[in-house]
PDB file of C-alpha atoms in Angstrom:
ATOM      1  CA  MET T  15      39.829  -4.497 -23.682  1.00 98.00           C
ATOM      2  CA  THR T  16      39.244  -1.629 -21.387  1.00 98.00           C
ATOM      3  CA  ALA T  17      36.348   0.552 -22.222  1.00 98.00           C
ATOM      4  CA  ILE T  18      34.062   3.284 -20.800  1.00 98.00           C
ATOM      5  CA  GLU T  19      30.460   2.555 -20.389  1.00 98.00           C
ATOM      6  CA  ILE T  20      27.496   4.703 -19.345  1.00 98.00           C
ATOM      7  CA  SER T  21      26.328   2.855 -16.222  1.00 97.00           C
ATOM      8  CA  ALA T  22      23.081   4.862 -15.965  1.00 97.00           C
ATOM      9  CA  PRO T  23      21.824   8.167 -17.244  1.00 98.00           C
ATOM     10  CA  GLY T  24      23.249  11.023 -15.236  1.00 98.00           C
ATOM     11  CA  GLY T  25      26.391  13.228 -14.537  1.00 98.00           C
ATOM     12  CA  PRO T  26      30.001  12.551 -15.455  1.00 98.00           C
ATOM     13  CA  ASP T  27      30.364  10.152 -12.560  1.00 98.00           C
ATOM     14  CA  VAL T  28      28.141   7.489 -14.383  1.00 98.00           C
ATOM     15  CA  LEU T  29      31.024   6.898 -16.841  1.00 98.00           C
ATOM     16  CA  LYS T  30      32.578   3.784 -15.484  1.00 98.00           C
ATOM     17  CA  SER T  31      35.719   1.712 -16.678  1.00 98.00           C
ATOM     18  CA  CYS T  32      34.778  -1.843 -17.714  1.00 98.00           C
ATOM     19  CA  THR T  33      36.202  -4.842 -19.527  1.00 98.00           C
ATOM     20  CA  ARG T  34      34.686  -5.700 -22.892  1.00 98.00           C
ATOM     21  CA  PRO T  35      35.603  -8.298 -25.477  1.00 98.00           C
ATOM     22  CA  VAL T  36      37.682  -6.795 -28.502  1.00 98.00           C
ATOM     23  CA  PRO T  37      35.126  -6.404 -31.384  1.00 97.00           C
ATOM     24  CA  LYS T  38      35.623  -8.349 -34.508  1.00 97.00           C
ATOM     25  CA  PRO T  39      35.379  -6.615 -37.809  1.00 98.00           C
ATOM     26  CA  GLY T  40      32.671  -7.604 -40.298  1.00 97.00           C
ATOM     27  CA  PRO T  41      32.316  -6.918 -44.004  1.00 97.00           C
ATOM     28  CA  GLY T  42      33.439  -3.424 -44.865  1.00 97.00           C
ATOM     29  CA  GLU T  43      34.787  -2.903 -41.320  1.00 98.00           C
ATOM     30  CA  VAL T  44      38.244  -2.477 -39.892  1.00 98.00           C
ATOM     31  CA  LEU T  45      39.444  -2.786 -36.219  1.00 98.00           C
ATOM     32  CA  ILE T  46      41.431   0.102 -34.920  1.00 98.00           C
ATOM     33  CA  LYS T  47      43.786  -0.026 -32.014  1.00 98.00           C
ATOM     34  CA  LEU T  48      43.116   3.425 -30.491  1.00 98.00           C
ATOM     35  CA  ALA T  49      45.760   5.970 -29.715  1.00 98.00           C
ATOM     36  CA  ALA T  50      43.154   8.720 -28.887  1.00 98.00           C
ATOM     37  CA  ALA T  51      39.485   9.571 -29.072  1.00 98.00           C
ATOM     38  CA  GLY T  52      37.617  12.837 -29.358  1.00 98.00           C
ATOM     39  CA  VAL T  53      35.171  14.035 -26.710  1.00 98.00           C
ATOM     40  CA  ASN T  54      32.058  15.705 -28.290  1.00 96.00           C
ATOM     41  CA  ARG T  55      28.773  17.342 -27.056  1.00 95.00           C
ATOM     42  CA  PRO T  56      26.686  14.333 -28.409  1.00 95.00           C
ATOM     43  CA  ASP T  57      28.611  12.113 -25.979  1.00 97.00           C
ATOM     44  CA  ILE T  58      27.240  14.138 -23.198  1.00 97.00           C
ATOM     45  CA  VAL T  59      23.743  14.122 -24.370  1.00 96.00           C
ATOM     46  CA  GLN T  60      24.054  10.274 -24.790  1.00 97.00           C
ATOM     47  CA  ARG T  61      25.342  10.071 -21.218  1.00 98.00           C
ATOM     48  CA  LEU T  62      22.270  12.057 -20.072  1.00 97.00           C
ATOM     49  CA  GLY T  63      20.097   9.510 -21.811  1.00 96.00           C
ATOM     50  CA  LEU T  64      18.850  11.802 -24.418  1.00 94.00           C
ATOM     51  CA  TYR T  65      20.716  10.564 -27.490  1.00 93.00           C
ATOM     52  CA  PRO T  66      20.623   6.834 -27.892  1.00 93.00           C
ATOM     53  CA  PRO T  67      22.990   5.188 -30.400  1.00 94.00           C
ATOM     54  CA  PRO T  68      21.358   4.217 -33.683  1.00 93.00           C
ATOM     55  CA  PRO T  69      20.508   0.541 -34.187  1.00 92.00           C
ATOM     56  CA  GLY T  70      23.551  -1.623 -34.559  1.00 91.00           C
ATOM     57  CA  ALA T  71      25.955   0.877 -33.054  1.00 95.00           C
ATOM     58  CA  SER T  72      27.964   0.261 -29.920  1.00 97.00           C
ATOM     59  CA  ASP T  73      26.562   1.472 -26.587  1.00 97.00           C
ATOM     60  CA  ILE T  74      30.019   2.744 -25.730  1.00 98.00           C
ATOM     61  CA  PRO T  75      30.167   6.598 -26.367  1.00 98.00           C
ATOM     62  CA  GLY T  76      32.729   8.093 -28.607  1.00 98.00           C
ATOM     63  CA  LEU T  77      32.283   9.247 -32.375  1.00 98.00           C
ATOM     64  CA  GLU T  78      35.829   9.908 -33.537  1.00 98.00           C
ATOM     65  CA  ILE T  79      39.004   8.049 -33.059  1.00 98.00           C
ATOM     66  CA  ALA T  80      42.655   7.727 -34.220  1.00 98.00           C
ATOM     67  CA  GLY T  81      44.911   4.696 -34.134  1.00 98.00           C
ATOM     68  CA  THR T  82      46.346   1.819 -36.103  1.00 98.00           C
ATOM     69  CA  VAL T  83      44.352  -0.712 -38.188  1.00 98.00           C
ATOM     70  CA  VAL T  84      45.085  -4.156 -36.806  1.00 98.00           C
ATOM     71  CA  ALA T  85      42.372  -6.216 -38.654  1.00 98.00           C
ATOM     72  CA  ALA T  86      40.044  -6.049 -41.597  1.00 97.00           C
ATOM     73  CA  GLY T  87      36.618  -7.775 -42.064  1.00 96.00           C
ATOM     74  CA  ASP T  88      37.264  -8.302 -45.841  1.00 95.00           C
ATOM     75  CA  ALA T  89      39.324  -7.151 -48.738  1.00 93.00           C
ATOM     76  CA  SER T  90      37.712  -3.744 -48.738  1.00 90.00           C
ATOM     77  CA  GLY T  91      39.840  -2.720 -45.678  1.00 94.00           C
ATOM     78  CA  SER T  92      42.898  -4.950 -46.246  1.00 94.00           C
ATOM     79  CA  ASP T  93      44.975  -1.934 -47.752  1.00 96.00           C
ATOM     80  CA  LEU T  94      44.470  -0.105 -44.472  1.00 97.00           C
ATOM     81  CA  LEU T  95      46.222  -2.907 -42.430  1.00 98.00           C
ATOM     82  CA  ASN T  96      49.081  -1.429 -40.130  1.00 98.00           C
ATOM     83  CA  ARG T  97      48.237   2.130 -41.257  1.00 98.00           C
ATOM     84  CA  SER T  98      47.628   5.149 -39.068  1.00 98.00           C
ATOM     85  CA  VAL T  99      44.024   6.448 -39.673  1.00 98.00           C
ATOM     86  CA  CYS T 100      41.431   8.506 -38.115  1.00 98.00           C
ATOM     87  CA  ALA T 101      37.772   7.766 -38.516  1.00 98.00           C
ATOM     88  CA  LEU T 102      34.259   8.858 -37.872  1.00 98.00           C
ATOM     89  CA  VAL T 103      32.372   6.161 -36.002  1.00 98.00           C
ATOM     90  CA  SER T 104      28.809   5.736 -34.721  1.00 96.00           C
ATOM     91  CA  GLY T 105      29.941   4.773 -31.307  1.00 97.00           C
ATOM     92  CA  GLY T 106      32.443   2.789 -29.463  1.00 98.00           C
ATOM     93  CA  GLY T 107      35.334   5.274 -29.321  1.00 98.00           C
ATOM     94  CA  TYR T 108      35.961   5.340 -25.649  1.00 98.00           C
ATOM     95  CA  ALA T 109      37.798   2.059 -25.699  1.00 98.00           C
ATOM     96  CA  GLU T 110      41.159   0.529 -26.524  1.00 98.00           C
ATOM     97  CA  TYR T 111      39.750  -0.932 -29.767  1.00 98.00           C
ATOM     98  CA  CYS T 112      36.972   0.202 -32.012  1.00 98.00           C
ATOM     99  CA  LEU T 113      35.360  -0.812 -35.168  1.00 98.00           C
ATOM    100  CA  ALA T 114      35.095   1.603 -38.106  1.00 98.00           C
ATOM    101  CA  GLN T 115      33.845   1.447 -41.630  1.00 98.00           C
ATOM    102  CA  ALA T 116      36.860   1.279 -43.982  1.00 98.00           C
ATOM    103  CA  GLY T 117      35.240   3.951 -46.127  1.00 98.00           C
ATOM    104  CA  HIS T 118      35.073   6.259 -43.253  1.00 98.00           C
ATOM    105  CA  CYS T 119      38.792   6.218 -42.420  1.00 98.00           C
ATOM    106  CA  LEU T 120      41.200   9.043 -43.582  1.00 98.00           C
ATOM    107  CA  PRO T 121      45.170   8.524 -43.382  1.00 98.00           C
ATOM    108  CA  VAL T 122      47.071  10.426 -40.678  1.00 98.00           C
ATOM    109  CA  PRO T 123      49.945  12.232 -42.095  1.00 97.00           C
ATOM    110  CA  ASP T 124      53.332  11.947 -40.160  1.00 95.00           C
ATOM    111  CA  SER T 125      53.039  15.792 -39.348  1.00 95.00           C
ATOM    112  CA  LEU T 126      49.851  15.196 -37.441  1.00 97.00           C
ATOM    113  CA  SER T 127      49.763  13.814 -33.833  1.00 98.00           C
ATOM    114  CA  MET T 128      47.286  11.245 -33.128  1.00 98.00           C
ATOM    115  CA  GLU T 129      45.553  13.363 -30.555  1.00 98.00           C
ATOM    116  CA  GLU T 130      45.055  15.984 -33.262  1.00 98.00           C
ATOM    117  CA  ALA T 131      43.921  13.268 -35.708  1.00 98.00           C
ATOM    118  CA  ALA T 132      41.306  12.069 -33.212  1.00 98.00           C
ATOM    119  CA  ALA T 133      40.025  15.592 -32.772  1.00 98.00           C
ATOM    120  CA  LEU T 134      39.207  16.040 -36.515  1.00 98.00           C
ATOM    121  CA  PRO T 135      36.651  13.784 -37.932  1.00 98.00           C
ATOM    122  CA  GLU T 136      33.395  14.677 -36.037  1.00 97.00           C
ATOM    123  CA  THR T 137      33.919  18.529 -36.338  1.00 96.00           C
ATOM    124  CA  LEU T 138      35.263  18.287 -39.835  1.00 98.00           C
ATOM    125  CA  PHE T 139      32.626  16.172 -41.259  1.00 98.00           C
ATOM    126  CA  THR T 140      29.976  18.015 -39.472  1.00 97.00           C
ATOM    127  CA  VAL T 141      31.142  21.494 -40.545  1.00 98.00           C
ATOM    128  CA  TRP T 142      31.861  20.529 -44.091  1.00 98.00           C
ATOM    129  CA  HIS T 143      28.532  18.873 -44.660  1.00 98.00           C
ATOM    130  CA  ASN T 144      26.430  21.633 -43.052  1.00 98.00           C
ATOM    131  CA  VAL T 145      28.320  24.754 -44.196  1.00 98.00           C
ATOM    132  CA  PHE T 146      29.241  23.824 -47.591  1.00 97.00           C
ATOM    133  CA  GLU T 147      26.806  21.140 -48.797  1.00 97.00           C
ATOM    134  CA  ARG T 148      23.593  21.917 -46.874  1.00 97.00           C
ATOM    135  CA  GLY T 149      24.387  25.689 -46.384  1.00 97.00           C
ATOM    136  CA  TYR T 150      25.860  26.186 -49.928  1.00 97.00           C
ATOM    137  CA  ALA T 151      28.517  28.472 -48.637  1.00 98.00           C
ATOM    138  CA  CYS T 152      30.351  30.301 -51.485  1.00 96.00           C
ATOM    139  CA  ASP T 153      33.588  32.244 -51.669  1.00 95.00           C
ATOM    140  CA  GLY T 154      33.287  35.717 -50.287  1.00 97.00           C
ATOM    141  CA  GLU T 155      30.150  35.088 -48.136  1.00 98.00           C
ATOM    142  CA  THR T 156      29.800  35.881 -44.516  1.00 98.00           C
ATOM    143  CA  ILE T 157      28.669  33.295 -42.008  1.00 98.00           C
ATOM    144  CA  LEU T 158      27.477  33.654 -38.344  1.00 98.00           C
ATOM    145  CA  VAL T 159      28.578  30.715 -36.047  1.00 98.00           C
ATOM    146  CA  HIS T 160      27.337  30.410 -32.406  1.00 96.00           C
ATOM    147  CA  GLY T 161      29.799  28.968 -29.894  1.00 93.00           C
ATOM    148  CA  GLY T 162      32.916  30.199 -31.499  1.00 95.00           C
ATOM    149  CA  THR T 163      35.382  28.553 -29.215  1.00 95.00           C
ATOM    150  CA  SER T 164      33.837  25.152 -29.171  1.00 94.00           C
ATOM    151  CA  GLY T 165      35.038  22.244 -31.261  1.00 95.00           C
ATOM    152  CA  ILE T 166      32.521  22.930 -34.072  1.00 96.00           C
ATOM    153  CA  GLY T 167      33.099  26.747 -33.795  1.00 96.00           C
ATOM    154  CA  SER T 168      36.878  26.576 -33.889  1.00 97.00           C
ATOM    155  CA  MET T 169      36.647  24.253 -36.991  1.00 97.00           C
ATOM    156  CA  ALA T 170      34.106  26.434 -38.649  1.00 98.00           C
ATOM    157  CA  ILE T 171      36.454  29.450 -38.273  1.00 98.00           C
ATOM    158  CA  LYS T 172      39.530  27.762 -39.592  1.00 97.00           C
ATOM    159  CA  LEU T 173      37.809  25.991 -42.410  1.00 97.00           C
ATOM    160  CA  GLY T 174      35.788  29.083 -43.251  1.00 97.00           C
ATOM    161  CA  LYS T 175      38.884  31.199 -43.374  1.00 96.00           C
ATOM    162  CA  LEU T 176      40.613  28.561 -45.694  1.00 97.00           C
ATOM    163  CA  PHE T 177      37.600  28.718 -48.085  1.00 97.00           C
ATOM    164  CA  ASP T 178      37.342  32.448 -48.244  1.00 98.00           C
ATOM    165  CA  LEU T 179      34.425  32.899 -45.960  1.00 98.00           C
ATOM    166  CA  THR T 180      34.131  35.917 -43.455  1.00 98.00           C
ATOM    167  CA  VAL T 181      33.251  34.256 -40.085  1.00 98.00           C
ATOM    168  CA  ILE T 182      31.408  36.175 -37.263  1.00 98.00           C
ATOM    169  CA  VAL T 183      31.085  34.225 -34.096  1.00 98.00           C
ATOM    170  CA  THR T 184      29.378  34.639 -30.736  1.00 98.00           C
ATOM    171  CA  CYS T 185      30.973  33.697 -27.410  1.00 97.00           C
ATOM    172  CA  ARG T 186      30.043  34.066 -23.929  1.00 94.00           C
ATOM    173  CA  SER T 187      32.826  36.324 -22.505  1.00 96.00           C
ATOM    174  CA  ASP T 188      35.392  38.720 -23.628  1.00 97.00           C
ATOM    175  CA  GLU T 189      38.136  36.212 -23.108  1.00 96.00           C
ATOM    176  CA  LYS T 190      36.349  33.734 -25.330  1.00 97.00           C
ATOM    177  CA  CYS T 191      35.881  36.443 -27.988  1.00 98.00           C
ATOM    178  CA  ALA T 192      39.561  37.176 -27.983  1.00 98.00           C
ATOM    179  CA  ALA T 193      40.299  33.491 -28.336  1.00 97.00           C
ATOM    180  CA  ALA T 194      38.054  33.224 -31.317  1.00 97.00           C
ATOM    181  CA  LEU T 195      39.737  36.329 -32.943  1.00 98.00           C
ATOM    182  CA  ASN T 196      43.000  34.657 -32.404  1.00 97.00           C
ATOM    183  CA  LEU T 197      41.787  31.576 -34.146  1.00 96.00           C
ATOM    184  CA  GLY T 198      40.933  33.646 -37.305  1.00 97.00           C
ATOM    185  CA  ALA T 199      37.289  34.878 -36.778  1.00 98.00           C
ATOM    186  CA  ALA T 200      36.791  38.279 -38.487  1.00 98.00           C
ATOM    187  CA  HIS T 201      34.534  39.409 -35.577  1.00 98.00           C
ATOM    188  CA  ALA T 202      33.623  37.973 -32.175  1.00 98.00           C
ATOM    189  CA  ILE T 203      30.406  39.166 -30.287  1.00 98.00           C
ATOM    190  CA  ASN T 204      29.986  38.609 -26.603  1.00 98.00           C
ATOM    191  CA  TYR T 205      26.316  37.789 -26.396  1.00 96.00           C
ATOM    192  CA  LYS T 206      26.189  38.237 -22.639  1.00 95.00           C
ATOM    193  CA  SER T 207      26.951  42.098 -23.135  1.00 97.00           C
ATOM    194  CA  HIS T 208      25.756  42.724 -26.659  1.00 97.00           C
ATOM    195  CA  ASP T 209      22.666  41.947 -28.698  1.00 97.00           C
ATOM    196  CA  PHE T 210      24.114  39.798 -31.400  1.00 98.00           C
ATOM    197  CA  VAL T 211      21.392  40.695 -33.935  1.00 98.00           C
ATOM    198  CA  GLU T 212      22.190  44.318 -33.610  1.00 98.00           C
ATOM    199  CA  GLU T 213      26.026  43.697 -33.809  1.00 98.00           C
ATOM    200  CA  VAL T 214      25.662  41.336 -36.902  1.00 98.00           C
ATOM    201  CA  LEU T 215      23.587  44.051 -38.785  1.00 98.00           C
ATOM    202  CA  ARG T 216      26.106  46.777 -37.670  1.00 98.00           C
ATOM    203  CA  LEU T 217      29.056  44.683 -38.809  1.00 98.00           C
ATOM    204  CA  THR T 218      27.497  43.922 -42.203  1.00 98.00           C
ATOM    205  CA  ASP T 219      26.182  47.466 -42.845  1.00 97.00           C
ATOM    206  CA  GLY T 220      22.646  46.232 -42.433  1.00 97.00           C
ATOM    207  CA  LYS T 221      22.832  43.631 -45.117  1.00 97.00           C
ATOM    208  CA  GLY T 222      23.058  40.480 -42.837  1.00 98.00           C
ATOM    209  CA  VAL T 223      24.879  37.290 -43.321  1.00 98.00           C
ATOM    210  CA  GLN T 224      24.383  34.674 -46.012  1.00 98.00           C
ATOM    211  CA  LEU T 225      24.549  31.798 -43.689  1.00 98.00           C
ATOM    212  CA  VAL T 226      23.882  30.948 -39.968  1.00 98.00           C
ATOM    213  CA  LEU T 227      25.422  27.802 -38.446  1.00 98.00           C
ATOM    214  CA  ASP T 228      23.052  27.224 -35.407  1.00 97.00           C
ATOM    215  CA  MET T 229      23.881  24.987 -32.415  1.00 95.00           C
ATOM    216  CA  VAL T 230      21.276  26.595 -30.098  1.00 95.00           C
ATOM    217  CA  ALA T 231      17.860  26.394 -31.694  1.00 95.00           C
ATOM    218  CA  GLY T 232      15.024  27.376 -29.415  1.00 96.00           C
ATOM    219  CA  ASP T 233      14.339  31.212 -29.151  1.00 95.00           C
ATOM    220  CA  TYR T 234      17.622  31.797 -31.131  1.00 97.00           C
ATOM    221  CA  VAL T 235      15.977  30.685 -34.404  1.00 97.00           C
ATOM    222  CA  ALA T 236      13.916  33.778 -34.770  1.00 97.00           C
ATOM    223  CA  ARG T 237      16.845  36.100 -33.794  1.00 97.00           C
ATOM    224  CA  ASN T 238      19.039  34.240 -36.246  1.00 98.00           C
ATOM    225  CA  LEU T 239      16.596  34.889 -39.030  1.00 98.00           C
ATOM    226  CA  LYS T 240      16.934  38.616 -38.441  1.00 97.00           C
ATOM    227  CA  CYS T 241      20.628  38.255 -38.991  1.00 98.00           C
ATOM    228  CA  LEU T 242      20.140  36.754 -42.505  1.00 98.00           C
ATOM    229  CA  SER T 243      20.386  38.579 -45.717  1.00 98.00           C
ATOM    230  CA  GLU T 244      17.763  37.999 -48.476  1.00 97.00           C
ATOM    231  CA  ASP T 245      18.023  34.474 -49.679  1.00 98.00           C
ATOM    232  CA  GLY T 246      19.951  33.657 -46.528  1.00 98.00           C
ATOM    233  CA  ARG T 247      20.343  29.920 -45.216  1.00 98.00           C
ATOM    234  CA  HIS T 248      19.926  28.783 -41.705  1.00 98.00           C
ATOM    235  CA  VAL T 249      21.350  25.458 -40.777  1.00 98.00           C
ATOM    236  CA  THR T 250      20.613  23.819 -37.326  1.00 97.00           C
ATOM    237  CA  ILE T 251      23.000  21.138 -36.052  1.00 96.00           C
ATOM    238  CA  ALA T 252      22.157  21.083 -32.274  1.00 94.00           C
ATOM    239  CA  VAL T 253      19.254  22.151 -30.006  1.00 93.00           C
ATOM    240  CA  GLN T 254      21.085  23.251 -26.848  1.00 91.00           C
ATOM    241  CA  GLY T 255      18.483  26.007 -26.381  1.00 93.00           C
ATOM    242  CA  GLY T 256      15.379  23.803 -26.955  1.00 93.00           C
ATOM    243  CA  ILE T 257      13.674  21.939 -29.577  1.00 93.00           C
ATOM    244  CA  ARG T 258      10.846  24.392 -30.430  1.00 95.00           C
ATOM    245  CA  ALA T 259      10.951  27.783 -32.161  1.00 95.00           C
ATOM    246  CA  GLU T 260       8.203  30.257 -33.099  1.00 94.00           C
ATOM    247  CA  LEU T 261       8.821  31.794 -36.484  1.00 94.00           C
ATOM    248  CA  ASN T 262       7.242  34.374 -38.678  1.00 94.00           C
ATOM    249  CA  MET T 263       6.764  32.379 -41.846  1.00 96.00           C
ATOM    250  CA  ALA T 264       5.763  35.527 -43.768  1.00 96.00           C
ATOM    251  CA  GLN T 265       9.360  36.694 -43.127  1.00 94.00           C
ATOM    252  CA  VAL T 266      10.695  33.310 -44.485  1.00 96.00           C
ATOM    253  CA  MET T 267       8.575  33.725 -47.519  1.00 97.00           C
ATOM    254  CA  SER T 268       9.126  37.458 -48.419  1.00 97.00           C
ATOM    255  CA  ARG T 269      12.968  37.268 -47.872  1.00 97.00           C
ATOM    256  CA  ARG T 270      13.120  33.734 -49.422  1.00 98.00           C
ATOM    257  CA  LEU T 271      14.994  32.250 -46.510  1.00 98.00           C
ATOM    258  CA  THR T 272      15.966  28.586 -46.390  1.00 98.00           C
ATOM    259  CA  LEU T 273      15.796  26.642 -43.030  1.00 97.00           C
ATOM    260  CA  THR T 274      17.554  23.195 -42.851  1.00 97.00           C
ATOM    261  CA  GLY T 275      19.497  20.993 -40.468  1.00 97.00           C
ATOM    262  CA  SER T 276      21.007  17.545 -40.019  1.00 96.00           C
ATOM    263  CA  THR T 277      22.301  15.020 -37.671  1.00 93.00           C
ATOM    264  CA  LEU T 278      25.168  13.061 -38.845  1.00 93.00           C
ATOM    265  CA  ARG T 279      25.362   9.971 -36.692  1.00 93.00           C
ATOM    266  CA  PRO T 280      22.297   8.100 -38.076  1.00 92.00           C
ATOM    267  CA  ARG T 281      23.167   8.717 -41.771  1.00 95.00           C
ATOM    268  CA  SER T 282      23.876   5.701 -43.876  1.00 96.00           C
ATOM    269  CA  ASN T 283      27.339   4.145 -44.209  1.00 96.00           C
ATOM    270  CA  GLN T 284      27.143   4.928 -47.932  1.00 97.00           C
ATOM    271  CA  PHE T 285      26.472   8.603 -47.215  1.00 97.00           C
ATOM    272  CA  LYS T 286      29.379   9.019 -44.782  1.00 98.00           C
ATOM    273  CA  THR T 287      31.735   7.110 -47.223  1.00 98.00           C
ATOM    274  CA  LEU T 288      30.778   9.644 -49.891  1.00 98.00           C
ATOM    275  CA  LEU T 289      31.239  12.504 -47.466  1.00 98.00           C
ATOM    276  CA  ALA T 290      34.710  10.986 -46.483  1.00 98.00           C
ATOM    277  CA  GLU T 291      35.762  10.767 -50.158  1.00 98.00           C
ATOM    278  CA  GLU T 292      34.807  14.437 -50.750  1.00 98.00           C
ATOM    279  CA  ILE T 293      36.695  15.611 -47.767  1.00 98.00           C
ATOM    280  CA  GLY T 294      39.617  13.537 -48.752  1.00 98.00           C
ATOM    281  CA  ARG T 295      39.634  15.241 -52.081  1.00 98.00           C
ATOM    282  CA  THR T 296      38.899  18.801 -50.980  1.00 97.00           C
ATOM    283  CA  VAL T 297      40.014  19.315 -47.384  1.00 98.00           C
ATOM    284  CA  TRP T 298      42.526  16.593 -46.461  1.00 98.00           C
ATOM    285  CA  PRO T 299      45.344  18.120 -48.670  1.00 98.00           C
ATOM    286  CA  LEU T 300      45.211  21.107 -46.314  1.00 98.00           C
ATOM    287  CA  VAL T 301      45.517  18.735 -43.357  1.00 98.00           C
ATOM    288  CA  GLU T 302      48.586  17.025 -45.027  1.00 97.00           C
ATOM    289  CA  SER T 303      50.161  20.432 -45.740  1.00 97.00           C
ATOM    290  CA  GLY T 304      49.655  21.624 -42.261  1.00 97.00           C
ATOM    291  CA  GLU T 305      47.396  24.400 -43.222  1.00 97.00           C
ATOM    292  CA  LEU T 306      44.399  22.996 -41.243  1.00 98.00           C
ATOM    293  CA  ARG T 307      44.901  21.654 -37.621  1.00 97.00           C
ATOM    294  CA  PRO T 308      42.284  21.346 -34.942  1.00 97.00           C
ATOM    295  CA  THR T 309      42.386  23.745 -31.944  1.00 96.00           C
ATOM    296  CA  MET T 310      43.371  21.461 -29.041  1.00 97.00           C
ATOM    297  CA  ALA T 311      42.109  22.302 -25.514  1.00 96.00           C
ATOM    298  CA  GLN T 312      43.177  19.443 -23.131  1.00 96.00           C
ATOM    299  CA  SER T 313      43.839  15.716 -23.193  1.00 98.00           C
ATOM    300  CA  PHE T 314      42.690  13.236 -20.567  1.00 98.00           C
ATOM    301  CA  ALA T 315      43.567   9.541 -20.031  1.00 98.00           C
ATOM    302  CA  LEU T 316      40.820   7.232 -21.213  1.00 98.00           C
ATOM    303  CA  THR T 317      39.927   6.160 -17.643  1.00 97.00           C
ATOM    304  CA  ASP T 318      39.548   9.879 -16.856  1.00 98.00           C
ATOM    305  CA  ALA T 319      36.575  10.320 -19.186  1.00 98.00           C
ATOM    306  CA  ALA T 320      34.439  11.553 -16.340  1.00 98.00           C
ATOM    307  CA  ALA T 321      36.851  14.502 -15.814  1.00 98.00           C
ATOM    308  CA  ALA T 322      36.834  15.187 -19.441  1.00 98.00           C
ATOM    309  CA  HIS T 323      33.038  15.441 -19.559  1.00 98.00           C
ATOM    310  CA  ALA T 324      33.076  17.684 -16.566  1.00 98.00           C
ATOM    311  CA  HIS T 325      35.556  19.954 -18.245  1.00 97.00           C
ATOM    312  CA  MET T 326      33.447  20.205 -21.399  1.00 96.00           C
ATOM    313  CA  GLU T 327      30.368  20.904 -19.412  1.00 96.00           C
ATOM    314  CA  SER T 328      32.079  23.723 -17.474  1.00 94.00           C
ATOM    315  CA  GLY T 329      32.489  25.604 -20.845  1.00 90.00           C
ATOM    316  CA  ASP T 330      35.912  26.826 -20.030  1.00 90.00           C
ATOM    317  CA  HIS T 331      37.749  25.053 -22.778  1.00 93.00           C
ATOM    318  CA  VAL T 332      38.691  26.475 -26.156  1.00 95.00           C
ATOM    319  CA  GLY T 333      38.708  23.811 -28.953  1.00 95.00           C
ATOM    320  CA  LYS T 334      38.774  20.081 -28.738  1.00 97.00           C
ATOM    321  CA  ILE T 335      39.025  17.761 -25.727  1.00 98.00           C
ATOM    322  CA  VAL T 336      40.492  14.209 -26.398  1.00 98.00           C
ATOM    323  CA  LEU T 337      40.974  10.968 -24.452  1.00 98.00           C
ATOM    324  CA  THR T 338      44.386   9.221 -24.938  1.00 98.00           C
ATOM    325  CA  VAL T 339      44.758   5.479 -24.776  1.00 95.00           C
TER     326      VAL T 339
END
């Protein structure tokens, strides 16, 4: 099969087309012939040599895929044979074939394109787990999301709106803010021209938001905490602004704030299966009905993975970038 490997840590040009054996599914696994694969920020961090795959995972990048199941390792995946599915994977997505856990697959409805299906698992699993499970988001609450037009940000807007959350986002330009509002955000703050802390407090009449979904970390954390209401929750899912933060812990105690975070990739197969089952019950009906769709930015051929990475790093996209096979 054709696959895209990381020849050495570095820029997009280190992504090289290669020939690899088609993998064979083991117990609990299925083999998927790909139609498309999502491109995500962790793929870039892996390419830079800063995010190695977990033990046992493929060294080929790619964390979400869509295609047709062509083989099963045992009976647990036999009912998926010849079916169109999308799946969250721990690696291997930039290829013509990829292994997935049978329990991590979701059916692709006829109304959903394979490119759209490939753009769903990583962001949907991440947002659902961190906003609704770790962040305990409840109907009627307000959430602040950084990077409002990213794959995660656009999914948080759409999912939040469907589950009765008021979503405030930050973006780096007025054009991005307009795009976020068009996606359904209640408010969009240009962090280049406005202090997002002041704006959040103004928009909430000084009360603050109940939840912050943070992809920046670093010096944003202290500022995020100022945006939180009493008993607010802060969930970190990426550290694009740095891994260290200086906090006033007296503020955390006096305002009863909760700080948490997660990375999905190294979690156990059992955990991801339970998460897939919950999403299948609670969110997938909205996908099947057409109420939830990913925001699509651009598609690239698999062999143009380097161009896809360069486009993501430019920051000019709105929504998801996918590779087509």
